[in-house]
PDB file of C-alpha atoms in Angstrom:
ATOM      1  CA  MET A 227     -65.430  67.062 -62.042  1.00 34.00           C
ATOM      2  CA  ILE A 228     -65.626  66.274 -58.342  1.00 29.00           C
ATOM      3  CA  GLY A 229     -64.348  62.763 -58.980  1.00 34.00           C
ATOM      4  CA  PHE A 230     -61.425  64.097 -61.039  1.00 28.00           C
ATOM      5  CA  ALA A 231     -60.459  66.605 -58.372  1.00 32.00           C
ATOM      6  CA  HIS A 232     -60.695  63.928 -55.719  1.00 33.00           C
ATOM      7  CA  SER A 233     -58.480  61.643 -57.776  1.00 32.00           C
ATOM      8  CA  ARG A 234     -55.788  64.295 -58.142  1.00 38.00           C
ATOM      9  CA  GLN A 235     -55.832  64.960 -54.439  1.00 39.00           C
ATOM     10  CA  MET A 236     -55.492  61.284 -53.597  1.00 37.00           C
ATOM     11  CA  THR A 237     -52.532  60.749 -55.961  1.00 44.00           C
ATOM     12  CA  ARG A 238     -50.564  63.831 -54.929  1.00 46.00           C
ATOM     13  CA  PRO A 239     -47.235  62.601 -53.506  1.00 68.00           C
ATOM     14  CA  THR A 240     -46.665  63.016 -49.805  1.00 84.00           C
ATOM     15  CA  PRO A 241     -43.575  64.991 -48.733  1.00 90.00           C
ATOM     16  CA  ILE A 242     -40.341  63.072 -48.305  1.00 92.00           C
ATOM     17  CA  ILE A 243     -39.239  63.318 -44.676  1.00 95.00           C
ATOM     18  CA  LEU A 244     -35.561  64.078 -44.097  1.00 95.00           C
ATOM     19  CA  THR A 245     -34.374  63.315 -40.584  1.00 97.00           C
ATOM     20  CA  LEU A 246     -31.697  61.548 -38.560  1.00 97.00           C
ATOM     21  CA  ALA A 247     -32.053  57.793 -38.185  1.00 97.00           C
ATOM     22  CA  THR A 248     -33.263  56.434 -34.883  1.00 96.00           C
ATOM     23  CA  ASP A 249     -32.025  53.222 -33.311  1.00 93.00           C
ATOM     24  CA  GLN A 250     -35.140  51.523 -34.707  1.00 93.00           C
ATOM     25  CA  ASP A 251     -34.317  52.796 -38.224  1.00 97.00           C
ATOM     26  CA  ARG A 252     -30.875  51.254 -38.210  1.00 97.00           C
ATOM     27  CA  ARG A 253     -32.002  47.657 -38.619  1.00 96.00           C
ATOM     28  CA  ALA A 254     -33.893  48.685 -41.781  1.00 96.00           C
ATOM     29  CA  ILE A 255     -30.788  50.526 -42.998  1.00 97.00           C
ATOM     30  CA  TYR A 256     -28.588  47.472 -42.415  1.00 97.00           C
ATOM     31  CA  ALA A 257     -31.078  45.318 -44.337  1.00 96.00           C
ATOM     32  CA  ILE A 258     -31.051  47.741 -47.281  1.00 96.00           C
ATOM     33  CA  ARG A 259     -27.259  47.805 -47.208  1.00 95.00           C
ATOM     34  CA  HIS A 260     -27.200  44.004 -47.418  1.00 95.00           C
ATOM     35  CA  ALA A 261     -29.639  43.994 -50.336  1.00 93.00           C
ATOM     36  CA  VAL A 262     -27.797  46.723 -52.276  1.00 91.00           C
ATOM     37  CA  TYR A 263     -24.122  46.234 -51.444  1.00 89.00           C
ATOM     38  CA  GLY A 264     -24.255  42.493 -50.855  1.00 88.00           C
ATOM     39  CA  THR A 265     -26.839  41.026 -53.222  1.00 87.00           C
ATOM     40  CA  GLU A 266     -27.054  43.687 -55.944  1.00 85.00           C
ATOM     41  CA  LEU A 267     -23.532  45.124 -56.226  1.00 82.00           C
ATOM     42  CA  ARG A 268     -21.619  42.100 -54.816  1.00 82.00           C
ATOM     43  CA  GLN A 269     -19.379  44.436 -52.881  1.00 82.00           C
ATOM     44  CA  HIS A 270     -19.705  42.323 -49.725  1.00 84.00           C
ATOM     45  CA  PRO A 271     -20.549  38.653 -49.127  1.00 87.00           C
ATOM     46  CA  GLU A 272     -24.184  37.927 -48.376  1.00 91.00           C
ATOM     47  CA  ASN A 273     -25.023  36.512 -44.971  1.00 90.00           C
ATOM     48  CA  ALA A 274     -27.885  34.499 -43.479  1.00 93.00           C
ATOM     49  CA  GLU A 275     -28.967  37.359 -41.200  1.00 94.00           C
ATOM     50  CA  GLY A 276     -29.558  39.625 -44.190  1.00 92.00           C
ATOM     51  CA  LEU A 277     -27.958  42.617 -42.428  1.00 94.00           C
ATOM     52  CA  LEU A 278     -24.794  44.518 -43.302  1.00 93.00           C
ATOM     53  CA  ARG A 279     -23.016  46.806 -40.859  1.00 94.00           C
ATOM     54  CA  ASP A 280     -19.424  47.633 -39.890  1.00 93.00           C
ATOM     55  CA  ALA A 281     -17.374  49.047 -37.012  1.00 93.00           C
ATOM     56  CA  LEU A 282     -18.004  52.634 -38.088  1.00 95.00           C
ATOM     57  CA  ASP A 283     -21.697  52.218 -37.330  1.00 95.00           C
ATOM     58  CA  ASP A 284     -20.699  52.698 -33.692  1.00 95.00           C
ATOM     59  CA  VAL A 285     -19.860  56.336 -34.501  1.00 96.00           C
ATOM     60  CA  ASN A 286     -21.812  57.030 -37.705  1.00 96.00           C
ATOM     61  CA  SER A 287     -24.923  59.147 -37.982  1.00 97.00           C
ATOM     62  CA  TYR A 288     -27.406  58.482 -40.794  1.00 98.00           C
ATOM     63  CA  VAL A 289     -29.469  61.077 -42.599  1.00 98.00           C
ATOM     64  CA  VAL A 290     -32.526  59.204 -43.861  1.00 98.00           C
ATOM     65  CA  ALA A 291     -35.274  59.949 -46.351  1.00 96.00           C
ATOM     66  CA  LYS A 292     -38.675  58.460 -45.555  1.00 96.00           C
ATOM     67  CA  ASP A 293     -41.823  58.076 -47.590  1.00 93.00           C
ATOM     68  CA  GLY A 294     -44.237  57.888 -44.697  1.00 93.00           C
ATOM     69  CA  ASP A 295     -42.668  55.362 -42.337  1.00 93.00           C
ATOM     70  CA  VAL A 296     -40.633  53.614 -45.042  1.00 95.00           C
ATOM     71  CA  ILE A 297     -36.945  54.434 -45.541  1.00 96.00           C
ATOM     72  CA  VAL A 298     -36.325  55.114 -49.235  1.00 95.00           C
ATOM     73  CA  GLY A 299     -32.798  56.497 -48.981  1.00 96.00           C
ATOM     74  CA  PHE A 300     -29.982  57.311 -46.618  1.00 97.00           C
ATOM     75  CA  VAL A 301     -26.441  58.604 -46.373  1.00 97.00           C
ATOM     76  CA  ALA A 302     -23.970  57.949 -43.562  1.00 97.00           C
ATOM     77  CA  VAL A 303     -21.850  60.616 -41.892  1.00 98.00           C
ATOM     78  CA  THR A 304     -18.613  59.663 -40.128  1.00 98.00           C
ATOM     79  CA  PRO A 305     -17.252  62.328 -37.757  1.00 97.00           C
ATOM     80  CA  PRO A 306     -13.652  62.571 -36.550  1.00 97.00           C
ATOM     81  CA  ASN A 307     -13.168  59.580 -34.259  1.00 95.00           C
ATOM     82  CA  PRO A 308     -10.501  57.142 -33.000  1.00 92.00           C
ATOM     83  CA  HIS A 309     -11.708  54.377 -35.370  1.00 90.00           C
ATOM     84  CA  GLY A 310     -10.848  56.358 -38.505  1.00 95.00           C
ATOM     85  CA  TYR A 311     -12.826  56.549 -41.752  1.00 97.00           C
ATOM     86  CA  SER A 312     -13.911  54.081 -44.406  1.00 95.00           C
ATOM     87  CA  LEU A 313     -11.432  55.661 -46.821  1.00 96.00           C
ATOM     88  CA  ASP A 314      -8.632  54.330 -44.569  1.00 96.00           C
ATOM     89  CA  LYS A 315      -9.432  50.832 -45.879  1.00 92.00           C
ATOM     90  CA  TYR A 316      -8.480  51.872 -49.406  1.00 93.00           C
ATOM     91  CA  PHE A 317      -5.991  54.733 -49.282  1.00 96.00           C
ATOM     92  CA  ASP A 318      -2.796  55.697 -47.497  1.00 96.00           C
ATOM     93  CA  ARG A 319      -3.580  58.899 -45.639  1.00 96.00           C
ATOM     94  CA  ALA A 320      -0.311  60.490 -46.731  1.00 96.00           C
ATOM     95  CA  ALA A 321      -1.274  59.998 -50.379  1.00 96.00           C
ATOM     96  CA  THR A 322      -4.719  61.615 -50.077  1.00 96.00           C
ATOM     97  CA  GLY A 323      -3.532  65.167 -49.456  1.00 96.00           C
ATOM     98  CA  LEU A 324      -6.296  65.550 -46.864  1.00 97.00           C
ATOM     99  CA  LEU A 325      -5.808  67.102 -43.464  1.00 96.00           C
ATOM    100  CA  PHE A 326      -7.026  64.565 -40.905  1.00 97.00           C
ATOM    101  CA  ASP A 327      -8.065  66.992 -38.211  1.00 96.00           C
ATOM    102  CA  ARG A 328     -11.205  67.701 -36.173  1.00 96.00           C
ATOM    103  CA  GLY A 329     -12.822  69.334 -39.181  1.00 97.00           C
ATOM    104  CA  LEU A 330     -12.755  66.309 -41.515  1.00 98.00           C
ATOM    105  CA  TYR A 331     -16.058  64.457 -41.937  1.00 98.00           C
ATOM    106  CA  GLU A 332     -16.701  61.591 -44.357  1.00 98.00           C
ATOM    107  CA  ILE A 333     -19.959  61.121 -46.233  1.00 96.00           C
ATOM    108  CA  ARG A 334     -20.524  57.557 -47.379  1.00 94.00           C
ATOM    109  CA  LEU A 335     -23.073  54.904 -48.358  1.00 94.00           C
ATOM    110  CA  LEU A 336     -25.307  57.234 -50.372  1.00 93.00           C
ATOM    111  CA  THR A 337     -28.182  54.857 -51.110  1.00 93.00           C
ATOM    112  CA  VAL A 338     -31.571  55.302 -52.789  1.00 94.00           C
ATOM    113  CA  VAL A 339     -33.976  52.418 -53.285  1.00 93.00           C
ATOM    114  CA  GLY A 340     -36.751  51.503 -55.694  1.00 84.00           C
ATOM    115  CA  ARG A 341     -38.570  54.053 -57.805  1.00 84.00           C
ATOM    116  CA  HIS A 342     -36.794  56.957 -56.081  1.00 86.00           C
ATOM    117  CA  ARG A 343     -33.499  56.144 -57.803  1.00 84.00           C
ATOM    118  CA  HIS A 344     -34.434  58.158 -60.862  1.00 80.00           C
ATOM    119  CA  THR A 345     -35.400  61.282 -58.930  1.00 81.00           C
ATOM    120  CA  ALA A 346     -33.514  64.135 -57.284  1.00 82.00           C
ATOM    121  CA  LEU A 347     -33.510  62.284 -53.962  1.00 88.00           C
ATOM    122  CA  ALA A 348     -29.816  61.360 -54.130  1.00 88.00           C
ATOM    123  CA  ALA A 349     -28.824  64.997 -54.602  1.00 85.00           C
ATOM    124  CA  LEU A 350     -31.172  66.025 -51.818  1.00 89.00           C
ATOM    125  CA  LEU A 351     -29.637  63.488 -49.428  1.00 92.00           C
ATOM    126  CA  MET A 352     -26.175  64.781 -50.264  1.00 90.00           C
ATOM    127  CA  TYR A 353     -27.293  68.331 -49.620  1.00 89.00           C
ATOM    128  CA  ALA A 354     -28.850  67.331 -46.290  1.00 92.00           C
ATOM    129  CA  ALA A 355     -25.617  65.595 -45.285  1.00 94.00           C
ATOM    130  CA  PHE A 356     -23.626  68.696 -46.255  1.00 92.00           C
ATOM    131  CA  ARG A 357     -25.821  70.940 -44.143  1.00 92.00           C
ATOM    132  CA  TYR A 358     -25.689  68.476 -41.251  1.00 95.00           C
ATOM    133  CA  VAL A 359     -21.877  68.293 -41.133  1.00 95.00           C
ATOM    134  CA  GLU A 360     -21.658  72.051 -41.544  1.00 93.00           C
ATOM    135  CA  ALA A 361     -23.796  72.393 -38.410  1.00 93.00           C
ATOM    136  CA  GLN A 362     -21.397  70.015 -36.623  1.00 94.00           C
ATOM    137  CA  GLY A 363     -18.435  72.296 -37.381  1.00 94.00           C
ATOM    138  CA  ALA A 364     -16.947  70.434 -40.366  1.00 96.00           C
ATOM    139  CA  THR A 365     -14.438  72.248 -42.554  1.00 96.00           C
ATOM    140  CA  THR A 366     -13.703  69.484 -45.083  1.00 97.00           C
ATOM    141  CA  ILE A 367     -15.835  66.698 -46.527  1.00 96.00           C
ATOM    142  CA  ALA A 368     -14.405  63.472 -47.919  1.00 97.00           C
ATOM    143  CA  ALA A 369     -16.242  60.797 -49.891  1.00 95.00           C
ATOM    144  CA  ILE A 370     -15.450  57.741 -51.965  1.00 93.00           C
ATOM    145  CA  GLY A 371     -17.839  57.822 -54.905  1.00 87.00           C
ATOM    146  CA  ARG A 372     -18.775  55.004 -57.257  1.00 86.00           C
ATOM    147  CA  LEU A 373     -17.416  55.725 -60.723  1.00 90.00           C
ATOM    148  CA  GLU A 374     -20.848  55.673 -62.337  1.00 85.00           C
ATOM    149  CA  LEU A 375     -22.032  58.366 -59.887  1.00 83.00           C
ATOM    150  CA  LEU A 376     -19.076  60.733 -60.120  1.00 88.00           C
ATOM    151  CA  ASP A 377     -21.013  63.244 -62.219  1.00 86.00           C
ATOM    152  CA  LEU A 378     -23.582  63.531 -59.445  1.00 80.00           C
ATOM    153  CA  TYR A 379     -20.902  64.036 -56.811  1.00 85.00           C
ATOM    154  CA  GLU A 380     -19.218  66.696 -58.925  1.00 88.00           C
ATOM    155  CA  ARG A 381     -22.504  68.519 -59.546  1.00 81.00           C
ATOM    156  CA  VAL A 382     -23.019  68.863 -55.800  1.00 81.00           C
ATOM    157  CA  GLY A 383     -19.561  70.332 -55.230  1.00 85.00           C
ATOM    158  CA  LEU A 384     -17.145  67.435 -54.620  1.00 91.00           C
ATOM    159  CA  MET A 385     -13.858  67.282 -56.524  1.00 93.00           C
ATOM    160  CA  ARG A 386     -11.859  64.238 -57.611  1.00 95.00           C
ATOM    161  CA  ARG A 387      -8.527  63.630 -55.886  1.00 95.00           C
ATOM    162  CA  GLY A 388      -7.115  61.255 -58.513  1.00 94.00           C
ATOM    163  CA  LEU A 389      -7.095  58.112 -56.353  1.00 96.00           C
ATOM    164  CA  ARG A 390      -9.175  55.014 -57.118  1.00 96.00           C
ATOM    165  CA  ALA A 391      -9.821  51.739 -55.335  1.00 93.00           C
ATOM    166  CA  ARG A 392     -11.922  48.619 -55.874  1.00 89.00           C
ATOM    167  CA  SER A 393     -14.185  46.851 -53.401  1.00 82.00           C
ATOM    168  CA  GLY A 394     -15.707  43.652 -54.740  1.00 78.00           C
ATOM    169  CA  ALA A 395     -17.318  44.479 -58.082  1.00 77.00           C
ATOM    170  CA  VAL A 396     -17.379  48.232 -57.390  1.00 82.00           C
ATOM    171  CA  CYS A 397     -14.730  50.827 -58.241  1.00 91.00           C
ATOM    172  CA  TYR A 398     -14.510  54.058 -56.239  1.00 91.00           C
ATOM    173  CA  GLU A 399     -12.732  57.386 -56.527  1.00 96.00           C
ATOM    174  CA  LEU A 400     -11.711  59.556 -53.584  1.00 97.00           C
ATOM    175  CA  MET A 401     -13.349  62.986 -53.592  1.00 96.00           C
ATOM    176  CA  SER A 402     -13.433  65.971 -51.258  1.00 96.00           C
ATOM    177  CA  ALA A 403     -14.760  69.493 -50.843  1.00 94.00           C
ATOM    178  CA  ASP A 404     -14.312  72.477 -48.587  1.00 94.00           C
ATOM    179  CA  VAL A 405     -17.497  73.006 -46.620  1.00 91.00           C
ATOM    180  CA  ALA A 406     -17.664  76.622 -47.834  1.00 83.00           C
ATOM    181  CA  THR A 407     -18.199  75.409 -51.416  1.00 77.00           C
ATOM    182  CA  ILE A 408     -21.444  73.636 -50.583  1.00 73.00           C
ATOM    183  CA  ARG A 409     -23.200  77.008 -50.531  1.00 62.00           C
ATOM    184  CA  ALA A 410     -22.809  77.281 -54.288  1.00 58.00           C
ATOM    185  CA  PRO A 411     -25.626  79.014 -56.238  1.00 59.00           C
ATOM    186  CA  HIS A 412     -26.394  75.879 -58.275  1.00 61.00           C
ATOM    187  CA  TRP A 413     -28.249  74.511 -55.248  1.00 69.00           C
ATOM    188  CA  ASP A 414     -30.876  77.263 -55.368  1.00 72.00           C
ATOM    189  CA  ALA A 415     -32.833  75.885 -58.319  1.00 70.00           C
ATOM    190  CA  ILE A 416     -32.880  72.378 -56.812  1.00 70.00           C
ATOM    191  CA  LEU A 417     -34.036  73.635 -53.433  1.00 73.00           C
ATOM    192  CA  ARG A 418     -36.789  75.801 -54.881  1.00 75.00           C
ATOM    193  CA  ARG A 419     -38.070  72.887 -56.933  1.00 74.00           C
ATOM    194  CA  LEU A 420     -38.067  70.456 -54.034  1.00 71.00           C
ATOM    195  CA  GLU A 421     -39.005  72.505 -50.982  1.00 73.00           C
ATOM    196  CA  ARG A 422     -42.750  71.842 -51.366  1.00 77.00           C
ATOM    197  CA  THR A 423     -42.161  68.097 -51.438  1.00 84.00           C
ATOM    198  CA  VAL A 424     -39.685  67.935 -48.543  1.00 89.00           C
ATOM    199  CA  ASP A 425     -40.474  67.731 -44.841  1.00 93.00           C
ATOM    200  CA  TRP A 426     -37.154  68.883 -43.343  1.00 92.00           C
ATOM    201  CA  ARG A 427     -36.805  67.473 -39.818  1.00 94.00           C
ATOM    202  CA  LEU A 428     -33.068  67.774 -39.212  1.00 94.00           C
ATOM    203  CA  GLU A 429     -33.101  69.465 -35.836  1.00 91.00           C
ATOM    204  CA  GLY A 430     -30.668  72.372 -35.567  1.00 90.00           C
ATOM    205  CA  VAL A 431     -29.890  72.280 -39.300  1.00 90.00           C
ATOM    206  CA  SER A 432     -31.399  74.937 -41.561  1.00 82.00           C
ATOM    207  CA  TYR A 433     -32.765  73.998 -44.976  1.00 81.00           C
ATOM    208  CA  ARG A 434     -31.207  77.067 -46.525  1.00 73.00           C
ATOM    209  CA  THR A 435     -28.359  79.355 -45.537  1.00 61.00           C
ATOM    210  CA  PRO A 436     -29.738  82.792 -44.583  1.00 47.00           C
ATOM    211  CA  THR A 437     -28.664  85.368 -47.166  1.00 42.00           C
ATOM    212  CA  CYS A 438     -29.231  88.401 -44.935  1.00 40.00           C
ATOM    213  CA  PHE A 439     -29.686  89.110 -41.278  1.00 38.00           C
ATOM    214  CA  HIS A 440     -32.497  90.762 -39.436  1.00 41.00           C
ATOM    215  CA  GLY A 441     -31.799  94.461 -38.835  1.00 44.00           C
ATOM    216  CA  GLY A 442     -31.167  93.779 -35.153  1.00 46.00           C
ATOM    217  CA  ALA A 443     -27.703  92.482 -36.073  1.00 47.00           C
ATOM    218  CA  ALA A 444     -26.658  96.124 -36.458  1.00 46.00           C
ATOM    219  CA  TRP A 445     -26.784  96.556 -32.692  1.00 42.00           C
ATOM    220  CA  GLU A 446     -24.108  93.896 -32.272  1.00 49.00           C
ATOM    221  CA  ARG A 447     -21.798  96.004 -34.402  1.00 49.00           C
ATOM    222  CA  LEU A 448     -22.742  99.495 -33.185  1.00 49.00           C
ATOM    223  CA  GLY A 449     -23.534  98.730 -29.563  1.00 52.00           C
ATOM    224  CA  ASP A 450     -26.775  99.475 -27.796  1.00 47.00           C
ATOM    225  CA  GLN A 451     -25.222 102.467 -26.018  1.00 50.00           C
ATOM    226  CA  PHE A 452     -24.195 104.164 -29.301  1.00 48.00           C
ATOM    227  CA  ASP A 453     -20.569 103.942 -28.202  1.00 52.00           C
ATOM    228  CA  ARG A 454     -19.208 102.618 -31.519  1.00 52.00           C
ATOM    229  CA  LEU A 455     -20.675 105.102 -33.953  1.00 50.00           C
ATOM    230  CA  ASP A 456     -17.441 105.297 -35.938  1.00 54.00           C
ATOM    231  CA  ASP A 457     -18.687 102.129 -37.671  1.00 50.00           C
ATOM    232  CA  ARG A 458     -22.053 103.594 -38.639  1.00 49.00           C
ATOM    233  CA  GLU A 459     -21.023 104.296 -42.252  1.00 53.00           C
ATOM    234  CA  THR A 460     -20.274 100.596 -42.884  1.00 50.00           C
ATOM    235  CA  VAL A 461     -23.437  99.127 -41.361  1.00 49.00           C
ATOM    236  CA  ILE A 462     -26.842  98.740 -43.020  1.00 49.00           C
ATOM    237  CA  THR A 463     -29.471  98.673 -40.311  1.00 44.00           C
TER     238      THR A 463
END
């Protein structure tokens, strides 16, 4: 019995770490991008260096998933910037119906490697990216999703915009969502199931949206000098 218990303890999976990529992580990310989008999907030509990056990497952030020290997934976040977005390579802005303002963030390059491809990791990475851009002040999210993954994108709150484009052997569809919709109730079951196996290390980004405030918030409404008591009937302390 001791041996059996010891065996179960040794095989219990370690938590997946979700964090922002460091400069050291980026070379591993570029190598994975080359393997997936160059060699596997033939979206880009392979190169002798075995690394794939583009101009947006100068402004992108990456949310990464790590199993120990090994990157097993990532998603890129492009903020508003003078270089534009990856969707600009495929679509005329006027045709997208999107408002290209300071609140538009693009989520791209959702990538999961190896045995983690058939898990909930892709959805978890999308959720982490949503929460990250929300913390940055985003109001709208854009993404170009591979056709075979559109169901996943739709399940996490993105909507099709009716525009498609091809890059190499891959076909994409433009999608978007209002940031407010990412707080949908369908996330609750996923988060409850995964929270014990996730080590959330996105600094300044909460894993869940608080559903109620501590009672001290009442003082902000009523005032600590009891000078706004006309509001007392509408406040739960």
